[in-house]
Amino acid sequence: MEQTIKSDKSSENSNILYTVAMRGLVAFPKMVMHFDVARDKSVAAIEKALKDNGKLFLIAQHEAYVDDPKASDLYKVGVVVDIKQVLKLPDNIMKVLVEGVYKANLIHLMDDGNALRAEVKRTPTYSRAKYDEVEAEALMRSVKDIFERYSSFFPKMPKELLTSVMTQDSPVKLYETVTFNCNLNYRDKQTLLEETNIINKLSVLFACLSSEVEILELENLINEQTKSSIDKGQKEYYLREQMRVIQEQLGEDEAEEAFAYINDIMDLKIDEKSKEKLLKEADKLAKLPPSSQEAFVIKNYLDTVLDLPWGKYTKAKLSLEKAEAVLEKDHYGLKKVKERILEFLAVHMLNPEIKGQIICLAGPPGIGKTSIAKSIAKAMGRKYARVSLGGVRDEADIRGHRKTYVGAMPGRIITALQQAGSANPLILFDEIDKLCSDIKGDPSSAMLEVLDSEQNNAFRDHFIEVPFDLSKAVFITTANNVSAIPAPLLDRMEVIELPSYTAEEKFHIAKEHLVPKQLKEHGLKASQLKIDDQAIHDIIQYYTKEAGVRTLERNIASLCRKSAKRIAAGDAKRITVKGKDLKELLGIYKYLPDLSSKKDQVGVVNGLAWTSVGGVLMPLEVLVMKGSGKIEVTGSLGDVMKESSKIAVSYVRSVAEKYGINPEFYKENDIHIHAPEGAVPKDGPSAGVTMTTALISALSGIPVRADVAMTGEITLHGKVLPIGGLREKTMAAYKADIKTVVIPEANKPDLEDIDDAVKNAIEFVSVENLTEVLDIALTK
Ligand code: ADP
């Protein structure tokens, strides 16, 4: 038998070779491959082939499961290979490395019970028939494309392979490189092997690869989906497992702290990304020596973050009647303000999701802005927190310092949330007009982000680092001076002006609110201390000079304190404070009635000014002396007032003759203009009419009526321009017993806002030019 084989060896056409039936594998000419064999017949065939000429015939089985294949179980086309290497493994398994030599048809299979042999006939791999080059080119492109997609599923595939495929311009080489390197189904491979026409080979290859890619894509999708569902379900398990591992590595005690944190973080109502970031910190902590500075920083950080009211919302319980009752109970008067606030609450009630409504309560200090904000919080059923912005000049005040700074802290917004203990509190930004900006950054831009409903759902504090949702919070701001609020901030707010109180209103506020409140705070019963009406009136008149009621409240508190001391010491059981007792209890009178002149005088005019404590009556004095034309201005007058004085002089020169004034007065005289109470700074253009009137009176010697007060800006030609703060100013005139107030014609509509008490007591004269003012004010 051996002879026969040997004798056949020389024959090119027909040959008898030891044969291995392949399960699920197909070899190709030129292809190097390795495979394992375990069946006795296969092992024997290889051993014998090695002893012979080292050549072997490989032919695939139709079905991989057939153990002892007959000819009918095998394909008809196989490949003759050279055995390159054989490795014997235990259990009679053999690893074989072969290289394909040529394609051959199976003519006849022989089985001697020991090994398989076959008579084979060489057959060409490729037919020599001509093919259409354009078609080949098109097919090559398709194959390259699909191969590129295929390779994307195998990140470990060598780059060179991809390059060599993509740059290949021979159809045969392309076919071979792709076929040898792709993991195709053995049936597909068999088809490719049997096919000889290169065009057909390429198109079969393309079809096989396409379906392979499709399967891979589907597989990927399924993987992703299962992975994400596992992610959700298993993440917690995984993290806890990780915890356990850390615990094992560290000592119990050291790790315990870190796990407490991890447990708390896991329970936090916070987005996944933030949770991961916090877990990372806890992880870091677990690996640090517990007494290290860094561990301390992380602990402080985690404590602060965990302490924040993540996802803690108070349930809004809003009813308009209740809101109205709360506002009414806590505050006297303020009718218009209460109405505006109820409107605001009504909108909130109808649309709780409404965003970007920010109220700015504007007005002088002590007028009740803070306490109204507290009442709104109460009415809305929200927690209350206050952030004072006065003098804040560093952005870090708002946003905090990075935690790596020594002594770093979160900013005021986060601190307020901590205080409030809820993620939907009402936050009061007090004195937003007092924000300053300098080189340390602009805090107002940070405030913009806080107040902007589009951005504040992910507010970032530098210290906290993970975003906090502020969008459910309600913001209220307060300001003394609306014009000092940075414009972009003001844009976002709805301003509600709180006017200053009349003495009458202050009296009611004191009697109905401040006295009971202070009694309670000092532990006194209403029966123990009485402050009679005259005493309250006198406190208002002689001990306070303010638009609001803060000093009034302080004085009442002082009375309570002193009385409490006497009662506690047993000196008295019941005390009644009367007007005449005040000097003894509160000291000498601090303020006398406004400095209005009670007598018609030359060169003295009652002006009306608007200051931070509300309106004041401000007499203006002008003195003319022989001199060289100097103008002196005193009494803390600002630049605008100084300019007004120059306008006044120019105007007076133009009308000098009409009032019997020497037109050369400005050359021969020095003029001194003064506003008493020199320590109080005053500025603004609204003293124009006052100054001019005083100047003309001083130069002409005509006295000015003492019961007239005035306000208004002037032009060089003597026109009277409108001014602001009319309500406050007229209040001051009313307090000073003024009978006539001259106002600019353009301010006439503002008269509507003025208190009835004031309107009844004062005659208002509206004017367009200075001549009209002088007609009223000068006694002749
Ligand atoms: P602001 O915030 O405007 O400076 P506050 O709200 O601190 O003023 O008010 C000072 C005090 O005056 C508070 O005790 C407040 O309750 C009281 N108060 C102010 N206005 C009224 C009012 N209309 N009715 C009752 N109390 C008032």
mmCIF file with all atom_site columns, N, CA and C in Angstrom, residues 281-307:
data_model
loop_
_atom_site.group_PDB
_atom_site.id
_atom_site.type_symbol
_atom_site.label_atom_id
_atom_site.label_alt_id
_atom_site.label_comp_id
_atom_site.label_asym_id
_atom_site.label_entity_id
_atom_site.label_seq_id
_atom_site.pdbx_PDB_ins_code
_atom_site.Cartn_x
_atom_site.Cartn_y
_atom_site.Cartn_z
_atom_site.occupancy
_atom_site.B_iso_or_equiv
_atom_site.pdbx_formal_charge
_atom_site.auth_seq_id
_atom_site.auth_comp_id
_atom_site.auth_asym_id
_atom_site.auth_atom_id
_atom_site.pdbx_PDB_model_num
ATOM 1  N N  . GLU A 1 281 ? -15.016 59.982 46.085 1.00 0.00 ? 281 GLU A N  1
ATOM 2  C CA . GLU A 1 281 ? -14.392 60.666 47.231 1.00 0.00 ? 281 GLU A CA 1
ATOM 3  C C  . GLU A 1 281 ? -14.340 59.729 48.437 1.00 0.00 ? 281 GLU A C  1
ATOM 4  N N  . ALA A 1 282 ? -15.440 59.020 48.655 1.00 0.00 ? 282 ALA A N  1
ATOM 5  C CA . ALA A 1 282 ? -15.494 58.110 49.807 1.00 0.00 ? 282 ALA A CA 1
ATOM 6  C C  . ALA A 1 282 ? -14.454 57.008 49.643 1.00 0.00 ? 282 ALA A C  1
ATOM 7  N N  . ASP A 1 283 ? -14.310 56.580 48.407 1.00 0.00 ? 283 ASP A N  1
ATOM 8  C CA . ASP A 1 283 ? -13.327 55.561 48.083 1.00 0.00 ? 283 ASP A CA 1
ATOM 9  C C  . ASP A 1 283 ? -11.927 56.057 48.431 1.00 0.00 ? 283 ASP A C  1
ATOM 10 N N  . LYS A 1 284 ? -11.679 57.328 48.024 1.00 0.00 ? 284 LYS A N  1
ATOM 11 C CA . LYS A 1 284 ? -10.393 57.953 48.318 1.00 0.00 ? 284 LYS A CA 1
ATOM 12 C C  . LYS A 1 284 ? -10.177 57.970 49.827 1.00 0.00 ? 284 LYS A C  1
ATOM 13 N N  . LEU A 1 285 ? -11.230 58.342 50.523 1.00 0.00 ? 285 LEU A N  1
ATOM 14 C CA . LEU A 1 285 ? -11.149 58.449 51.975 1.00 0.00 ? 285 LEU A CA 1
ATOM 15 C C  . LEU A 1 285 ? -10.755 57.106 52.589 1.00 0.00 ? 285 LEU A C  1
ATOM 16 N N  . ALA A 1 286 ? -11.360 56.037 52.040 1.00 0.00 ? 286 ALA A N  1
ATOM 17 C CA . ALA A 1 286 ? -11.096 54.718 52.596 1.00 0.00 ? 286 ALA A CA 1
ATOM 18 C C  . ALA A 1 286 ? -9.635  54.339 52.463 1.00 0.00 ? 286 ALA A C  1
ATOM 19 N N  . LYS A 1 287 ? -8.978  54.942 51.456 1.00 0.00 ? 287 LYS A N  1
ATOM 20 C CA . LYS A 1 287 ? -7.590  54.545 51.219 1.00 0.00 ? 287 LYS A CA 1
ATOM 21 C C  . LYS A 1 287 ? -6.591  55.445 51.937 1.00 0.00 ? 287 LYS A C  1
ATOM 22 N N  . LEU A 1 288 ? -7.101  56.510 52.581 1.00 0.00 ? 288 LEU A N  1
ATOM 23 C CA . LEU A 1 288 ? -6.190  57.455 53.225 1.00 0.00 ? 288 LEU A CA 1
ATOM 24 C C  . LEU A 1 288 ? -6.027  57.112 54.695 1.00 0.00 ? 288 LEU A C  1
ATOM 25 N N  . PRO A 1 289 ? -4.860  57.442 55.252 1.00 0.00 ? 289 PRO A N  1
ATOM 26 C CA . PRO A 1 289 ? -4.729  57.283 56.714 1.00 0.00 ? 289 PRO A CA 1
ATOM 27 C C  . PRO A 1 289 ? -5.723  58.241 57.379 1.00 0.00 ? 289 PRO A C  1
ATOM 28 N N  . PRO A 1 290 ? -6.474  57.740 58.363 1.00 0.00 ? 290 PRO A N  1
ATOM 29 C CA . PRO A 1 290 ? -7.601  58.502 58.880 1.00 0.00 ? 290 PRO A CA 1
ATOM 30 C C  . PRO A 1 290 ? -7.223  59.838 59.502 1.00 0.00 ? 290 PRO A C  1
ATOM 31 N N  . SER A 1 291 ? -5.991  59.987 59.943 1.00 0.00 ? 291 SER A N  1
ATOM 32 C CA . SER A 1 291 ? -5.678  61.247 60.610 1.00 0.00 ? 291 SER A CA 1
ATOM 33 C C  . SER A 1 291 ? -5.007  62.240 59.664 1.00 0.00 ? 291 SER A C  1
ATOM 34 N N  . SER A 1 292 ? -4.928  61.894 58.371 1.00 0.00 ? 292 SER A N  1
ATOM 35 C CA . SER A 1 292 ? -4.231  62.797 57.459 1.00 0.00 ? 292 SER A CA 1
ATOM 36 C C  . SER A 1 292 ? -5.079  64.024 57.166 1.00 0.00 ? 292 SER A C  1
ATOM 37 N N  . GLN A 1 293 ? -4.377  65.067 56.757 1.00 0.00 ? 293 GLN A N  1
ATOM 38 C CA . GLN A 1 293 ? -5.047  66.326 56.434 1.00 0.00 ? 293 GLN A CA 1
ATOM 39 C C  . GLN A 1 293 ? -6.051  66.103 55.307 1.00 0.00 ? 293 GLN A C  1
ATOM 40 N N  . GLU A 1 294 ? -5.650  65.307 54.331 1.00 0.00 ? 294 GLU A N  1
ATOM 41 C CA . GLU A 1 294 ? -6.505  65.093 53.168 1.00 0.00 ? 294 GLU A CA 1
ATOM 42 C C  . GLU A 1 294 ? -7.796  64.377 53.555 1.00 0.00 ? 294 GLU A C  1
ATOM 43 N N  . ALA A 1 295 ? -7.653  63.412 54.460 1.00 0.00 ? 295 ALA A N  1
ATOM 44 C CA . ALA A 1 295 ? -8.842  62.687 54.919 1.00 0.00 ? 295 ALA A CA 1
ATOM 45 C C  . ALA A 1 295 ? -9.781  63.648 55.617 1.00 0.00 ? 295 ALA A C  1
ATOM 46 N N  . PHE A 1 296 ? -9.207  64.554 56.362 1.00 0.00 ? 296 PHE A N  1
ATOM 47 C CA . PHE A 1 296 ? -10.009 65.539 57.070 1.00 0.00 ? 296 PHE A CA 1
ATOM 48 C C  . PHE A 1 296 ? -10.786 66.391 56.073 1.00 0.00 ? 296 PHE A C  1
ATOM 49 N N  . VAL A 1 297 ? -10.093 66.837 55.005 1.00 0.00 ? 297 VAL A N  1
ATOM 50 C CA . VAL A 1 297 ? -10.741 67.664 53.981 1.00 0.00 ? 297 VAL A CA 1
ATOM 51 C C  . VAL A 1 297 ? -11.901 66.904 53.341 1.00 0.00 ? 297 VAL A C  1
ATOM 52 N N  . ILE A 1 298 ? -11.663 65.640 53.011 1.00 0.00 ? 298 ILE A N  1
ATOM 53 C CA . ILE A 1 298 ? -12.712 64.861 52.349 1.00 0.00 ? 298 ILE A CA 1
ATOM 54 C C  . ILE A 1 298 ? -13.890 64.644 53.289 1.00 0.00 ? 298 ILE A C  1
ATOM 55 N N  . LYS A 1 299 ? -13.598 64.364 54.558 1.00 0.00 ? 299 LYS A N  1
ATOM 56 C CA . LYS A 1 299 ? -14.689 64.137 55.510 1.00 0.00 ? 299 LYS A CA 1
ATOM 57 C C  . LYS A 1 299 ? -15.540 65.389 55.644 1.00 0.00 ? 299 LYS A C  1
ATOM 58 N N  . ASN A 1 300 ? -14.842 66.511 55.757 1.00 0.00 ? 300 ASN A N  1
ATOM 59 C CA . ASN A 1 300 ? -15.561 67.775 55.874 1.00 0.00 ? 300 ASN A CA 1
ATOM 60 C C  . ASN A 1 300 ? -16.435 68.001 54.639 1.00 0.00 ? 300 ASN A C  1
ATOM 61 N N  . TYR A 1 301 ? -15.860 67.683 53.483 1.00 0.00 ? 301 TYR A N  1
ATOM 62 C CA . TYR A 1 301 ? -16.592 67.842 52.226 1.00 0.00 ? 301 TYR A CA 1
ATOM 63 C C  . TYR A 1 301 ? -17.836 66.950 52.199 1.00 0.00 ? 301 TYR A C  1
ATOM 64 N N  . LEU A 1 302 ? -17.634 65.676 52.509 1.00 0.00 ? 302 LEU A N  1
ATOM 65 C CA . LEU A 1 302 ? -18.770 64.749 52.450 1.00 0.00 ? 302 LEU A CA 1
ATOM 66 C C  . LEU A 1 302 ? -19.837 65.104 53.484 1.00 0.00 ? 302 LEU A C  1
ATOM 67 N N  . ASP A 1 303 ? -19.391 65.523 54.667 1.00 0.00 ? 303 ASP A N  1
ATOM 68 C CA . ASP A 1 303 ? -20.359 65.926 55.694 1.00 0.00 ? 303 ASP A CA 1
ATOM 69 C C  . ASP A 1 303 ? -21.233 67.053 55.166 1.00 0.00 ? 303 ASP A C  1
ATOM 70 N N  . THR A 1 304 ? -20.556 68.032 54.541 1.00 0.00 ? 304 THR A N  1
ATOM 71 C CA . THR A 1 304 ? -21.310 69.186 54.043 1.00 0.00 ? 304 THR A CA 1
ATOM 72 C C  . THR A 1 304 ? -22.283 68.759 52.956 1.00 0.00 ? 304 THR A C  1
ATOM 73 N N  . VAL A 1 305 ? -21.800 67.962 52.021 1.00 0.00 ? 305 VAL A N  1
ATOM 74 C CA . VAL A 1 305 ? -22.677 67.561 50.913 1.00 0.00 ? 305 VAL A CA 1
ATOM 75 C C  . VAL A 1 305 ? -23.854 66.727 51.420 1.00 0.00 ? 305 VAL A C  1
ATOM 76 N N  . LEU A 1 306 ? -23.550 65.789 52.333 1.00 0.00 ? 306 LEU A N  1
ATOM 77 C CA . LEU A 1 306 ? -24.615 64.901 52.820 1.00 0.00 ? 306 LEU A CA 1
ATOM 78 C C  . LEU A 1 306 ? -25.645 65.671 53.634 1.00 0.00 ? 306 LEU A C  1
ATOM 79 N N  . ASP A 1 307 ? -25.197 66.783 54.181 1.00 0.00 ? 307 ASP A N  1
ATOM 80 C CA . ASP A 1 307 ? -26.084 67.571 55.025 1.00 0.00 ? 307 ASP A CA 1
ATOM 81 C C  . ASP A 1 307 ? -27.074 68.405 54.203 1.00 0.00 ? 307 ASP A C  1
#
